[in-house]
Each structure stands twice: as C-alpha cells, then as structure tokens.
C-alpha cells in the first residue's frame, strides 16, 4: 500500500462474538499482527485479536475469514477531511 | 486505539449480506452456520461483495443447492430458491429463460454438481445457458459426514473409503472443469482455490468475471473453487491449506481453461409468452372441423353411451393411424373422442395397440382396461392377447388373411376381412388399415347407428382419411379405394357369412 501524501494507517477489528477461531487470519497475516486468544466467546470458540499496531491494510485476514463480519479493516486518517476514494484494487 | 470519526471502513461486512440473519434459527444471528475454517464462508463473502459492487441485488437469484450451503438464502440480501438435489442448473435454466434479465447464480458443491446433478449441469452447460455456476469442490461430502465424493483424491481416506480411495475400485476423481471446457457452448471456465491469500484474490477475480459475463448475457460461466472441509478431514486451517496446495492442486491444476467471452455475442433467445390467452392458444389450437356443420347431432340413443374401441396389431401395420382415422371420424361427427396409443417395446415387433373412446358425453378416462365394445385385430399374437378383453356381445373385426378364425363364445359378433390380400391387390400392403376402416364402416353402421345417422356415414370416413393423410396427398386416393374395397368385401361376407361366425 503506497501513500499519496502521508503513510496511511490501518486498524483491524475482530468481533469476538463472530470469530470461530479457525486461525485462517492468523496464518494469513503477513505482518503477524493477529494472535489467537485463549478466552472463549459466547459460541464457545477461542477468538483471534489484533495486537494493536502494525496493520498494513492488506486485506489478507478479511478475505481469509469465512465469517461475513468478524474482521473489519479501518483506514485511519489523521486529518479531518482526508477523503480517499473507494477503489476496486487488486491486493497483494 | 479508540474509534473516532477519522476511521473509515476499508474492508468490512459486505452490503450483499443481510445485516443480521433473521431467518437463521437460534440465538446466533450474525454468523453463518458453517464450521470454523469452512471454504463456503469465503466464497459467500466474495459473491456477496461482487453482487454489491455490480449493484445487481434486485435482479439476482441465487439457487441454494443441497449440501452444506443449502441455507445460503439465510444470508444473501437477494432472491433465493431451493432446488432439488443436483437440479440447480435446470431450475436456473427456467429462471433465466423466463426473464433473460435475471442474473442467475447456481452455487453447487461436488456432491450436488459432480454426482447426482452432473447430467443436469453438463446439459445446461452444453446449451450455453446464461448462468454463473460456482462449483465448490472440497473433495468430500461435507454435510453428511465426510463420505467419498466423485472428486475425492486417489488414496484419500474418507468415511466410506477407510483405506483410501482406490482407483481400481472407485475410479479416478472427476475433472469437471476440463470436461466442461471441452464443450463448445461454455464461455468461461476457471479453476481457482482458497489455499492462500493470493489464490483467494484470484478467486475473487474469477467470480467477478463470471458475474460480468452473466450481466453481459454472454453465456455459461463456471468457476470451480477448491475449498477445504477442515472438520471432516480432521485438519486445522494450516494443514487444510497445505492439503489443498500440495495434493488437491496437484491433481486438479489451477488455471483458466477457457475464456472466450470476447468472441461471443450476447445470447438472444425467443422472448417468453406470459399472456394467459396466448399460451392457451398455443397449447390448444382450435382446429376447424371440416365438412360437417357445427350443429350436426347424432340422433341415435345408442351414442349416448361410451363406445370403447381397441385396435391391436404389430408395429408398422398402421394400427395407430387406423385409430387416428376412427378418432378423426368421431371428431368430425361432433363426438367427444380420445385416442391413446400404447408405446412400448411391442412397437418393435410384438403387439402395438391403441384405444379409442367415442362418446356424446365427456370421456372421463382414455384408458380401456378391460371390456372393450369393439376389438380390431391385425395379427395373431394380438388376437390371443386381447380377445379375452372383449365385452359380452362385443364386436370383433379381424384380418382373416393372416389370422386363423378365433374360438370364442357365441355371443360375440365376428366380422372378418382379408385386409392384407385386398391391400396387396390395390397396390400397397400399407393401406390394409384403410381396408379395415371400410369394413369397420359396415360394422359400425349396423352396431352403432340407427335411423338417420346411417346416412352420409361413409362420407365421414372419407373425410377422416383425407384429414389424416392431408400431408400425403398422393396416397389419399389409394386409401379411399381401399376403404371401399374393404366395405364391399365385408358386405359380401354378410350375405355369405364367414364360416367362423
């Protein structure tokens, strides 16, 4: 992911109650910023969590996740009016 | 990190899915019903994303197959239909033919598509229906507990192949993509896999391409997706991906087998007819009866009853067309008639038969099971077979040039005519049935008619012959000749009765 003005920051959020703990995202993450937890969610599965920093927004975890809404990747912009257009880019 | 207004969703829950899965029973409304690590979830996600991006939600119909993905309509925010096991391509054909603007998606697994529904699938592919088929191949029957599928790899252990699939016993795995790509009609066939992020990106691309082809009405697109069933194969997700990569992809090589969408024009098929009256007109065209005025009524009381006629002979003797001539005659005289041929292996050398019912009332059933009023027999085996079915005081008419006089009870009225001999004299053995018809006109006159109805009765038969042979003008004259020859022959035997009577 390249930058236009400044380096974009990303943030990945994993819904604990939607994760089934299959570890696909953990295996797929190229930066190894996802880890498996030991707690159980309300379905009784252990769930993955984000270590807090280092996400590059590559979408590997999102597309590897079999659940529709367990993984959400946010783009964080520091300036208030940073509007980056949504584009259908092929990711790595 | 806290959520603030500067955070924007880059990748998140697709708009193609419902926000919550209300149709799903139980407390879990946000998740799908699949096991952890299941390939279906990923494919569902990619499909939902494509549909949301192409903005075709309002005209997409997803066919839920039989298999683990049977509940896919719980999740997608567009139309869903359930099809019987393996019949998704047939249902898809109907949906897309009825309205060519529909985007029809057939989502099938390897048991559904590769085993029970393979013929439905391959025929739809060969017709080049404008549908997108997503074939999720996990090499196993997932829903029923991991039995062997047509795509199970050689040596792979499953619930029904505990020592591994043996090619000598169960054969080789079915290579569906290769088979479909060999056909002329399909325009896009690609095999992709879900084993890595890179392969998932290719899958995403392939699914979008299949949708694009369907939107452009180019024809049949299929994407075969190698997926995993980690629970039934007892793998964790890393082992599952390794299995797909090292073993499945080895046997089922990835790649695009066919992509000729650019060379094809959009499919144009005749438009459907949805007007009730028009459909009725096509199905039941009104044929104008010739020669007889519409208000013609048979006066004879005897015609108030049903008359059941059975004709039997060997195939090619003209049994069915003789029946058709009798039925046409009835139709021209304003009767209700039915004509029911009996098709079967008898058509080729045994006994063929057809049944006709004429009545002034409605004919409730065209079947003459037993007890026919009139039996016409054209060969010996039929005589033996059907004579017991003749009703008391029924009439038997047979071709005495090939059949020996039958032995039957005294009450039966028997007429014989040397139909084959007369037909040969006239010129063709084929018109033997018209000779029989001539004989029948005499028989029917005496047995079925009374009073004024006897008048012009021959004309009805002549009209029937002309009607039935309308496509073959050159044989009408010969058949009418045969008709009168048969009539004379029977009239001669009446004054000089047949020894068998």
Coordinates of C-alpha atoms in Angstrom, one line a residue:
Chain A
X1 CA 0.0 0.0 0.0
X2 CA 1.6 3.2 -1.1
X3 CA 1.0 6.7 0.0
X4 CA -0.1 9.9 -1.7
X5 CA 0.5 12.5 1.0
X6 CA 1.4 10.6 4.0
X7 CA 1.6 7.0 5.2
X8 CA -1.9 5.6 5.7
X9 CA -2.6 3.9 8.9
X10 CA -4.8 0.9 9.3
X11 CA -6.6 -0.7 12.1
X12 CA -8.2 -4.2 12.2
X13 CA -11.0 -5.1 14.4
X14 CA -12.1 -8.6 15.2
X15 CA -15.5 -9.1 16.7
X16 CA -15.0 -11.6 19.5
X17 CA -18.5 -12.9 19.2
X18 CA -18.3 -13.5 15.5
X19 CA -15.0 -15.3 15.4
X20 CA -15.0 -19.1 15.3
X21 CA -11.3 -19.4 16.0
X22 CA -10.2 -21.1 12.8
X23 CA -6.9 -19.3 12.7
X24 CA -7.0 -18.6 9.0
X25 CA -6.5 -14.9 9.6
X26 CA -3.6 -15.6 12.0
X27 CA -1.9 -17.8 9.4
X28 CA -2.6 -15.4 6.6
X29 CA -1.4 -12.2 8.2
X30 CA 1.9 -11.2 6.5
X31 CA 2.9 -8.9 9.4
X32 CA 1.9 -11.4 12.1
X33 CA -0.1 -8.8 14.0
X34 CA -3.0 -11.1 14.7
X35 CA -2.9 -13.6 17.6
X36 CA -5.1 -16.3 18.9
X37 CA -6.6 -15.7 22.3
X38 CA -7.4 -18.2 25.0
X39 CA -10.7 -16.8 26.2
X40 CA -13.9 -18.3 24.8
X41 CA -16.6 -16.2 23.2
X42 CA -20.3 -16.8 23.6
X43 CA -20.4 -19.6 21.0
X44 CA -17.6 -21.3 22.9
X45 CA -14.8 -20.7 20.4
X46 CA -11.4 -19.1 21.2
X47 CA -11.1 -15.9 19.1
X48 CA -8.3 -14.0 17.4
X49 CA -7.3 -10.5 18.4
X50 CA -5.2 -7.7 17.0
X51 CA -2.0 -6.9 18.8
X52 CA -2.6 -3.2 18.5
X53 CA -0.2 -1.9 15.9
X54 CA 1.5 -2.9 12.6
X55 CA -1.6 -3.5 10.3
X56 CA -0.8 -2.5 6.7
X57 CA -4.4 -2.9 5.4
X58 CA -3.5 -5.7 3.0
X59 CA -7.0 -7.4 3.5
X60 CA -5.5 -10.9 3.8
X61 CA -7.3 -11.5 7.1
X62 CA -10.5 -10.1 5.7
X63 CA -10.6 -12.4 2.7
X64 CA -9.3 -15.4 4.5
X65 CA -12.0 -15.1 7.2
X66 CA -15.1 -17.3 6.4
X67 CA -17.4 -15.1 8.5
X68 CA -19.2 -12.2 7.0
X69 CA -18.5 -9.6 9.6
X70 CA -15.9 -10.9 12.0
X71 CA -13.0 -8.9 10.5
X72 CA -13.3 -5.2 9.7
X73 CA -10.3 -3.2 8.5
X74 CA -10.4 0.5 9.1
X75 CA -8.4 3.2 7.4
X76 CA -7.3 5.8 9.9
X77 CA -6.7 9.3 8.6
X78 CA -5.2 12.0 10.8
X79 CA -6.6 15.0 9.0
X80 CA -10.3 15.6 9.3
X81 CA -11.1 16.0 5.5
X82 CA -9.0 13.1 4.2
X83 CA -11.3 11.6 1.6
X84 CA -9.7 8.7 -0.2
X85 CA -11.9 7.3 -2.9
X86 CA -13.0 3.7 -2.7
X87 CA -11.4 1.8 -5.5
X88 CA -11.5 -1.8 -6.6
X89 CA -7.8 -2.6 -6.4
X90 CA -6.4 -6.0 -6.6
X91 CA -4.5 -6.6 -3.4
X92 CA -1.3 -8.5 -3.0
Chain B
X1 CA -6.9 2.7 19.8
X2 CA -10.3 4.2 20.1
X3 CA -12.8 4.6 17.3
X4 CA -13.2 8.1 16.1
X5 CA -14.6 10.0 13.1
X6 CA -11.4 9.6 11.2
X7 CA -11.8 5.9 10.9
X8 CA -13.2 4.7 7.7
X9 CA -14.1 1.1 6.9
X10 CA -11.8 -0.2 4.2
X11 CA -12.9 -3.8 4.3
X12 CA -15.9 -4.8 6.2
X13 CA -19.2 -6.7 6.2
X14 CA -20.5 -6.7 2.6
X15 CA -23.7 -5.0 1.7
X16 CA -24.6 -8.2 -0.2
X17 CA -25.4 -9.8 3.1
X18 CA -28.2 -9.1 5.5
X19 CA -27.2 -7.0 8.5
X20 CA -28.5 -9.8 10.8
X21 CA -29.5 -13.2 9.7
X22 CA -33.1 -13.2 11.0
X23 CA -34.1 -16.4 9.2
X24 CA -31.4 -18.3 10.9
X25 CA -32.9 -20.2 13.8
X26 CA -31.3 -19.9 17.2
X27 CA -29.5 -17.2 19.1
X28 CA -26.7 -16.6 16.6
X29 CA -27.8 -14.0 14.1
X30 CA -24.5 -12.5 12.9
X31 CA -22.6 -15.7 11.9
X32 CA -23.2 -18.3 9.2
X33 CA -23.8 -21.9 10.1
X34 CA -20.6 -23.2 8.7
X35 CA -17.9 -24.9 10.7
X36 CA -14.7 -22.9 11.6
X37 CA -12.4 -22.5 8.6
X38 CA -15.0 -23.6 6.1
X39 CA -14.4 -22.6 2.4
X40 CA -18.1 -21.8 1.9
X41 CA -17.9 -18.7 4.1
X42 CA -15.1 -17.2 2.0
X43 CA -16.9 -18.0 -1.3
X44 CA -20.1 -16.5 0.1
X45 CA -18.2 -13.4 1.0
X46 CA -16.7 -13.0 -2.4
X47 CA -20.0 -13.5 -4.1
X48 CA -21.8 -11.0 -1.8
X49 CA -19.1 -8.5 -2.4
X50 CA -19.3 -8.9 -6.2
X51 CA -23.1 -8.5 -6.2
X52 CA -23.0 -5.4 -4.1
X53 CA -20.3 -3.9 -6.3
X54 CA -22.1 -4.7 -9.5
X55 CA -25.3 -3.3 -8.0
X56 CA -27.4 -6.2 -9.3
X57 CA -29.0 -7.1 -6.0
X58 CA -32.5 -6.6 -7.3
X59 CA -32.2 -9.0 -10.2
X60 CA -30.0 -11.7 -8.8
X61 CA -31.4 -15.1 -8.0
X62 CA -29.2 -17.5 -6.1
X63 CA -30.1 -21.2 -6.2
X64 CA -29.4 -22.9 -2.9
X65 CA -28.2 -26.4 -3.6
X66 CA -28.4 -29.5 -1.4
X67 CA -25.3 -29.6 0.7
X68 CA -23.8 -27.5 3.5
X69 CA -24.7 -24.3 1.6
X70 CA -28.4 -25.3 1.5
X71 CA -29.2 -22.3 3.8
X72 CA -27.4 -19.7 1.7
X73 CA -30.7 -17.8 1.4
X74 CA -30.4 -17.0 5.1
X75 CA -27.5 -14.8 4.3
X76 CA -27.8 -13.1 1.0
X77 CA -29.8 -10.0 0.6
X78 CA -31.3 -11.1 -2.8
X79 CA -33.6 -13.7 -4.1
X80 CA -33.1 -17.3 -3.3
X81 CA -34.6 -20.5 -4.5
X82 CA -34.1 -24.1 -3.3
X83 CA -33.7 -26.7 -5.9
X84 CA -33.9 -30.5 -5.5
X85 CA -30.6 -32.2 -5.2
X86 CA -28.5 -31.5 -8.3
X87 CA -31.2 -29.8 -10.2
X88 CA -30.0 -26.3 -9.7
X89 CA -28.9 -25.8 -13.4
X90 CA -32.3 -27.0 -14.6
X91 CA -34.1 -24.5 -12.3
X92 CA -31.6 -21.8 -13.4
X93 CA -32.5 -22.5 -17.0
X94 CA -36.1 -21.9 -16.3
X95 CA -35.4 -18.7 -14.4
X96 CA -33.1 -17.2 -17.0
X97 CA -35.3 -18.2 -19.9
X98 CA -38.4 -16.8 -18.3
X99 CA -36.7 -13.5 -17.8
X100 CA -33.4 -13.0 -19.6
X101 CA -32.5 -10.0 -17.4
X102 CA -32.3 -12.2 -14.3
X103 CA -28.8 -12.8 -13.0
X104 CA -29.0 -16.5 -12.0
X105 CA -26.3 -18.0 -9.8
X106 CA -26.1 -21.7 -9.3
X107 CA -24.0 -22.4 -6.2
X108 CA -23.2 -26.1 -6.0
X109 CA -20.9 -28.5 -4.2
X110 CA -19.2 -31.6 -5.5
X111 CA -21.9 -34.0 -4.4
X112 CA -24.6 -31.8 -5.9
X113 CA -22.9 -31.0 -9.2
X114 CA -20.4 -33.8 -9.6
X115 CA -22.5 -36.7 -8.5
X116 CA -26.3 -36.6 -8.6
X117 CA -26.7 -33.5 -10.7
X118 CA -23.9 -34.0 -13.2
X119 CA -26.2 -34.5 -16.2
X120 CA -28.3 -31.5 -15.4
X121 CA -25.2 -29.5 -15.1
X122 CA -23.5 -30.7 -18.2
X123 CA -26.6 -30.3 -20.3
X124 CA -27.2 -26.7 -19.1
X125 CA -23.5 -26.0 -19.9
X126 CA -23.9 -27.5 -23.4
X127 CA -27.0 -25.4 -24.0
X128 CA -24.9 -22.3 -23.1
X129 CA -27.5 -21.0 -20.6
X130 CA -26.7 -17.5 -19.4
X131 CA -25.9 -18.5 -15.8
X132 CA -23.0 -18.4 -13.5
X133 CA -22.1 -21.7 -11.8
X134 CA -19.9 -21.6 -8.7
X135 CA -18.7 -25.1 -8.1
X136 CA -17.2 -25.5 -4.6
X137 CA -15.0 -28.6 -4.7
X138 CA -13.8 -29.9 -1.4
X139 CA -13.3 -33.5 -2.4
X140 CA -15.7 -34.8 0.2
X141 CA -19.4 -35.0 1.2
X142 CA -19.3 -32.4 3.9
X143 CA -22.9 -32.2 5.1
X144 CA -23.4 -36.0 5.6
X145 CA -20.2 -36.5 7.5
X146 CA -17.3 -36.9 5.1
X147 CA -18.1 -39.6 2.7
X148 CA -16.3 -40.2 -0.5
X149 CA -17.3 -37.8 -3.4
X150 CA -16.6 -38.1 -7.1
X151 CA -13.8 -35.6 -6.6
X152 CA -12.1 -37.4 -3.7
X153 CA -8.5 -37.8 -4.4
X154 CA -6.9 -41.2 -5.0
X155 CA -5.8 -42.7 -1.7
X156 CA -7.7 -40.1 0.3
X157 CA -9.3 -41.6 3.4
X158 CA -13.0 -40.8 4.0
X159 CA -15.8 -42.3 6.0
X160 CA -16.7 -44.6 3.1
X161 CA -13.2 -45.2 1.9
X162 CA -11.4 -46.0 5.2
X163 CA -8.4 -47.5 3.4
X164 CA -8.2 -44.6 0.9
X165 CA -9.9 -44.2 -2.5
X166 CA -8.6 -46.9 -4.8
X167 CA -8.7 -46.1 -8.5
X168 CA -9.3 -49.7 -9.4
X169 CA -12.4 -49.9 -7.3
X170 CA -13.9 -46.4 -7.3
X171 CA -12.2 -44.9 -10.3
X172 CA -10.4 -41.6 -10.7
X173 CA -11.6 -38.2 -9.5
X174 CA -13.9 -36.3 -11.8
X175 CA -12.2 -33.4 -13.5
X176 CA -15.2 -31.2 -14.0
X177 CA -13.6 -28.1 -15.3
X178 CA -11.7 -30.0 -18.0
X179 CA -14.8 -31.7 -19.1
X180 CA -16.9 -28.5 -19.3
X181 CA -14.1 -26.7 -21.1
X182 CA -14.2 -29.3 -23.8
X183 CA -17.7 -28.3 -24.8
X184 CA -18.4 -25.6 -27.3
X185 CA -21.0 -23.6 -25.5
X186 CA -19.4 -22.5 -22.2
X187 CA -17.5 -19.3 -22.4
X188 CA -15.6 -19.1 -19.2
X189 CA -14.2 -22.0 -17.2
X190 CA -11.6 -21.5 -14.5
X191 CA -10.3 -23.5 -11.5
X192 CA -9.2 -21.5 -8.5
X193 CA -8.5 -22.3 -4.9
X194 CA -8.8 -20.9 -1.4
X195 CA -5.5 -22.1 -0.1
X196 CA -3.7 -18.8 0.2
X197 CA -4.4 -15.0 0.1
X198 CA -3.0 -14.9 -3.4
X199 CA -5.3 -17.7 -4.5
X200 CA -8.3 -16.1 -2.8
X201 CA -7.6 -12.9 -4.7
X202 CA -7.6 -14.9 -8.0
X203 CA -10.9 -16.5 -6.9
X204 CA -12.3 -13.1 -6.3
X205 CA -11.3 -12.0 -9.8
X206 CA -12.8 -15.2 -11.3
X207 CA -16.1 -14.7 -9.5
X208 CA -16.3 -11.1 -10.7
X209 CA -15.5 -12.2 -14.3
X210 CA -18.3 -14.8 -14.2
X211 CA -20.7 -12.2 -13.0
X212 CA -19.6 -9.8 -15.7
X213 CA -20.2 -12.4 -18.3
X214 CA -23.7 -13.1 -16.9
X215 CA -24.5 -9.4 -16.8
X216 CA -23.3 -9.1 -20.5
X217 CA -25.5 -12.2 -21.3
X218 CA -22.6 -13.9 -22.9
X219 CA -23.4 -17.4 -21.7
X220 CA -22.4 -20.1 -19.4
X221 CA -19.6 -19.4 -16.9
X222 CA -18.2 -21.8 -14.4
X223 CA -15.7 -21.2 -11.6
X224 CA -14.5 -24.3 -9.8
X225 CA -13.2 -23.4 -6.4
X226 CA -11.0 -25.9 -4.5
X227 CA -12.1 -25.4 -0.9
X228 CA -11.4 -27.2 2.3
X229 CA -13.6 -29.1 4.8
X230 CA -11.3 -29.0 7.8
X231 CA -13.7 -30.5 10.3
X232 CA -14.4 -33.7 8.3
X233 CA -10.9 -34.1 7.1
X234 CA -9.7 -33.5 10.7
X235 CA -7.2 -30.8 9.7
X236 CA -6.5 -27.4 11.3
X237 CA -6.6 -24.5 8.9
X238 CA -2.9 -24.5 8.2
X239 CA -2.9 -28.2 7.4
X240 CA -6.1 -27.7 5.3
X241 CA -4.4 -25.1 3.2
X242 CA -1.4 -27.3 2.8
X243 CA -3.5 -30.2 1.7
X244 CA -5.3 -28.1 -0.9
X245 CA -2.0 -26.7 -2.2
X246 CA 0.1 -29.9 -2.2
X247 CA -2.5 -32.5 -3.0
X248 CA -5.7 -31.1 -4.5
X249 CA -4.0 -28.6 -6.7
X250 CA -1.6 -31.3 -7.9
X251 CA -4.5 -33.4 -9.1
X252 CA -6.8 -30.5 -10.1
X253 CA -4.4 -28.0 -11.7
X254 CA -5.4 -24.4 -11.2
X255 CA -5.9 -22.1 -14.2
X256 CA -8.2 -20.7 -16.8
X257 CA -9.4 -23.5 -19.1
X258 CA -11.5 -21.3 -21.3
X259 CA -12.2 -17.7 -21.7
X260 CA -13.8 -16.8 -25.0
X261 CA -16.4 -14.3 -23.7
X262 CA -14.9 -11.6 -26.0
X263 CA -15.6 -13.6 -29.1
X264 CA -19.3 -14.3 -28.3
X265 CA -22.3 -12.1 -29.0
X266 CA -24.8 -11.7 -26.2
X267 CA -27.3 -14.5 -26.2
X268 CA -30.7 -13.8 -27.7
X269 CA -33.4 -16.3 -27.2
X270 CA -37.1 -16.0 -28.1
X271 CA -39.0 -14.0 -25.6
X272 CA -41.3 -15.7 -23.2
X273 CA -45.0 -15.5 -23.5
X274 CA -46.8 -14.6 -20.4
X275 CA -50.3 -13.8 -21.7
X276 CA -52.7 -16.4 -20.5
X277 CA -54.8 -16.4 -23.6
X278 CA -51.8 -16.7 -25.9
X279 CA -50.4 -19.6 -24.0
X280 CA -53.8 -21.3 -24.2
X281 CA -54.0 -20.7 -27.9
X282 CA -50.5 -22.2 -28.5
X283 CA -51.2 -25.2 -26.3
X284 CA -54.7 -26.0 -27.6
X285 CA -55.0 -24.7 -31.1
X286 CA -58.6 -24.7 -32.3
X287 CA -58.8 -26.9 -35.4
X288 CA -61.8 -26.3 -37.5
X289 CA -63.7 -29.5 -38.3
X290 CA -64.2 -29.8 -42.0
X291 CA -67.2 -31.0 -43.8
X292 CA -69.8 -31.1 -41.1
X293 CA -71.8 -28.3 -39.8
X294 CA -71.3 -27.4 -36.2
X295 CA -74.9 -28.1 -35.2
X296 CA -74.8 -31.7 -36.5
X297 CA -76.2 -34.0 -33.9
X298 CA -76.3 -37.8 -33.8
X299 CA -79.8 -38.8 -33.0
X300 CA -79.1 -42.4 -32.1
X301 CA -79.7 -43.1 -28.5
X302 CA -77.0 -45.7 -28.6
X303 CA -74.4 -43.0 -28.9
X304 CA -75.3 -41.6 -25.5
X305 CA -73.2 -44.4 -24.2
X306 CA -69.4 -44.6 -24.5
X307 CA -68.0 -46.9 -27.2
X308 CA -64.7 -48.3 -26.4
X309 CA -62.6 -49.5 -29.3
X310 CA -59.3 -51.3 -29.1
X311 CA -57.0 -51.8 -32.1
X312 CA -54.1 -54.2 -32.0
X313 CA -51.5 -55.4 -34.4
X314 CA -47.8 -55.3 -35.0
X315 CA -45.9 -52.0 -35.3
X316 CA -45.9 -50.6 -38.8
X317 CA -49.2 -52.2 -39.7
X318 CA -51.0 -48.9 -39.4
X319 CA -52.6 -49.6 -36.1
X320 CA -52.1 -46.2 -34.6
X321 CA -53.1 -44.4 -37.8
X322 CA -56.2 -46.6 -38.1
X323 CA -57.1 -45.5 -34.6
X324 CA -56.4 -41.9 -35.5
X325 CA -58.7 -42.2 -38.5
X326 CA -61.5 -43.6 -36.4
X327 CA -61.0 -40.8 -33.8
X328 CA -61.0 -38.2 -36.6
X329 CA -64.2 -39.6 -37.9
X330 CA -65.7 -39.3 -34.5
X331 CA -64.4 -35.7 -34.1
X332 CA -65.9 -34.7 -37.5
X333 CA -69.2 -36.1 -36.3
X334 CA -69.1 -33.9 -33.1
X335 CA -68.3 -36.7 -30.7
X336 CA -66.0 -36.4 -27.8
X337 CA -63.2 -38.8 -28.6
X338 CA -59.9 -39.9 -27.1
X339 CA -57.1 -41.7 -28.8
X340 CA -54.5 -43.3 -26.6
X341 CA -51.6 -45.2 -28.2
X342 CA -49.7 -47.7 -26.2
X343 CA -46.0 -47.2 -26.8
X344 CA -43.5 -49.7 -25.6
X345 CA -41.1 -52.4 -26.7
X346 CA -44.0 -54.0 -28.5
X347 CA -43.7 -51.3 -31.1
X348 CA -40.7 -53.1 -32.5
X349 CA -42.1 -56.5 -33.4
X350 CA -44.7 -57.6 -30.9
X351 CA -48.1 -56.2 -30.4
X352 CA -48.8 -52.5 -30.7
X353 CA -52.2 -51.2 -29.7
X354 CA -54.2 -48.1 -29.3
X355 CA -57.6 -47.4 -27.7
X356 CA -60.3 -45.0 -28.9
X357 CA -63.3 -43.9 -27.0
X358 CA -66.2 -42.1 -28.6
X359 CA -69.0 -40.6 -26.6
X360 CA -71.6 -37.9 -26.7
X361 CA -70.7 -37.2 -23.0
X362 CA -67.4 -36.2 -21.7
X363 CA -64.9 -39.0 -21.8
X364 CA -63.6 -39.3 -18.2
X365 CA -60.6 -41.6 -18.9
X366 CA -59.0 -42.6 -22.1
X367 CA -57.9 -45.9 -20.7
X368 CA -59.7 -49.1 -21.9
X369 CA -58.6 -51.5 -19.4
X370 CA -60.9 -54.4 -20.0
X371 CA -64.2 -54.8 -21.6
X372 CA -64.0 -53.1 -25.0
X373 CA -67.0 -52.9 -27.2
X374 CA -65.1 -53.3 -30.4
X375 CA -61.9 -55.1 -31.0
X376 CA -59.9 -54.8 -34.2
X377 CA -57.1 -57.3 -34.5
X378 CA -54.5 -57.3 -37.2
X379 CA -52.1 -60.1 -36.2
X380 CA -52.3 -63.5 -34.4
X381 CA -50.5 -62.6 -31.2
X382 CA -52.8 -59.7 -30.6
X383 CA -55.8 -61.9 -31.1
X384 CA -54.6 -64.2 -28.3
X385 CA -53.7 -61.3 -26.1
X386 CA -56.7 -59.1 -26.4
X387 CA -59.6 -61.4 -27.3
X388 CA -60.3 -62.0 -23.5
X389 CA -60.8 -58.3 -23.1
X390 CA -63.8 -58.2 -25.4
X391 CA -67.1 -57.4 -23.7
X392 CA -70.1 -59.7 -23.9
X393 CA -71.9 -59.1 -27.2
X394 CA -68.9 -57.2 -28.4
X395 CA -67.8 -57.0 -31.9
X396 CA -64.6 -58.5 -33.2
X397 CA -63.2 -57.5 -36.6
X398 CA -60.0 -59.2 -37.8
X399 CA -57.8 -59.6 -40.8
X400 CA -58.6 -63.1 -42.0
X401 CA -55.8 -63.2 -44.5
X402 CA -53.2 -63.7 -41.7
X403 CA -55.3 -64.8 -38.7
X404 CA -57.0 -68.1 -38.1
X405 CA -60.7 -67.9 -37.1
X406 CA -60.8 -67.4 -33.3
X407 CA -62.5 -69.6 -30.9
X408 CA -64.7 -67.5 -28.7
X409 CA -68.1 -67.6 -27.0
X410 CA -71.3 -67.5 -29.1
X411 CA -72.4 -64.0 -28.0
X412 CA -69.6 -62.3 -29.8
X413 CA -70.3 -60.8 -33.2
X414 CA -67.4 -61.6 -35.6
X415 CA -66.5 -60.0 -38.8
X416 CA -63.6 -61.0 -41.0
X417 CA -62.0 -59.3 -43.9
X418 CA -59.0 -60.3 -45.9
X419 CA -57.4 -56.9 -45.5
X420 CA -53.8 -57.7 -46.4
X421 CA -54.8 -59.6 -49.5
X422 CA -57.1 -56.8 -50.7
X423 CA -54.5 -54.2 -49.9
X424 CA -51.9 -56.1 -51.9
X425 CA -54.3 -56.2 -54.9
X426 CA -54.8 -52.5 -54.6
X427 CA -51.1 -51.8 -54.7
X428 CA -49.6 -51.5 -51.2
X429 CA -49.8 -53.5 -48.1
X430 CA -49.7 -50.2 -46.2
X431 CA -53.3 -49.4 -47.0
X432 CA -54.5 -52.6 -45.2
X433 CA -55.7 -50.3 -42.4
X434 CA -58.0 -48.4 -44.8
X435 CA -59.4 -51.8 -45.9
X436 CA -60.2 -52.5 -42.2
X437 CA -61.7 -49.0 -41.9
X438 CA -64.0 -49.8 -44.8
X439 CA -65.0 -53.0 -43.0
X440 CA -65.5 -51.0 -39.9
X441 CA -67.9 -48.6 -41.5
X442 CA -70.2 -51.5 -42.2
X443 CA -69.7 -52.9 -38.7
X444 CA -70.3 -49.6 -37.0
X445 CA -73.3 -48.8 -39.1
X446 CA -75.1 -51.9 -38.0
X447 CA -73.9 -52.0 -34.5
X448 CA -73.6 -48.3 -33.5
X449 CA -76.1 -46.4 -35.6
X450 CA -79.8 -46.3 -36.2
X451 CA -82.1 -44.2 -38.2
X452 CA -81.0 -41.0 -40.0
X453 CA -77.4 -41.3 -38.7
X454 CA -76.7 -44.1 -41.2
X455 CA -77.0 -41.5 -44.0
X456 CA -73.7 -40.0 -45.1
X457 CA -71.8 -42.3 -42.8
X458 CA -69.3 -43.2 -45.5
X459 CA -68.6 -39.5 -46.1
X460 CA -67.5 -39.1 -42.5
X461 CA -64.9 -41.8 -43.0
X462 CA -63.7 -40.4 -46.3
X463 CA -63.3 -37.0 -44.6
X464 CA -61.3 -38.7 -41.9
X465 CA -59.0 -40.3 -44.4
X466 CA -58.5 -37.0 -46.1
X467 CA -57.9 -35.3 -42.8
X468 CA -55.3 -37.9 -41.6
X469 CA -53.4 -38.0 -44.9
X470 CA -53.6 -34.3 -45.5
X471 CA -49.8 -34.2 -45.6
X472 CA -49.6 -37.0 -48.1
X473 CA -52.0 -36.1 -50.9
X474 CA -50.7 -38.8 -53.3
X475 CA -51.9 -41.7 -51.1
X476 CA -55.4 -40.4 -50.3
X477 CA -56.9 -41.8 -53.5
X478 CA -55.4 -45.3 -52.8
X479 CA -56.7 -45.3 -49.3
X480 CA -60.2 -44.3 -50.3
X481 CA -60.1 -47.1 -52.9
X482 CA -59.0 -49.5 -50.2
X483 CA -61.8 -48.2 -47.9
X484 CA -64.5 -49.1 -50.5
X485 CA -62.8 -52.4 -51.3
X486 CA -63.0 -53.3 -47.6
X487 CA -66.5 -52.2 -47.4
X488 CA -67.6 -54.4 -50.3
X489 CA -65.6 -57.3 -49.0
X490 CA -67.5 -57.3 -45.7
X491 CA -70.8 -56.7 -47.3
X492 CA -70.2 -59.8 -49.4
X493 CA -69.5 -61.9 -46.3
X494 CA -72.7 -60.6 -44.7
X495 CA -74.8 -62.3 -47.3
X496 CA -72.5 -65.3 -47.3
X497 CA -71.4 -65.5 -43.7
X498 CA -67.9 -66.3 -42.7
X499 CA -67.6 -70.0 -41.7
X500 CA -66.1 -68.9 -38.4
X501 CA -69.1 -66.8 -37.3

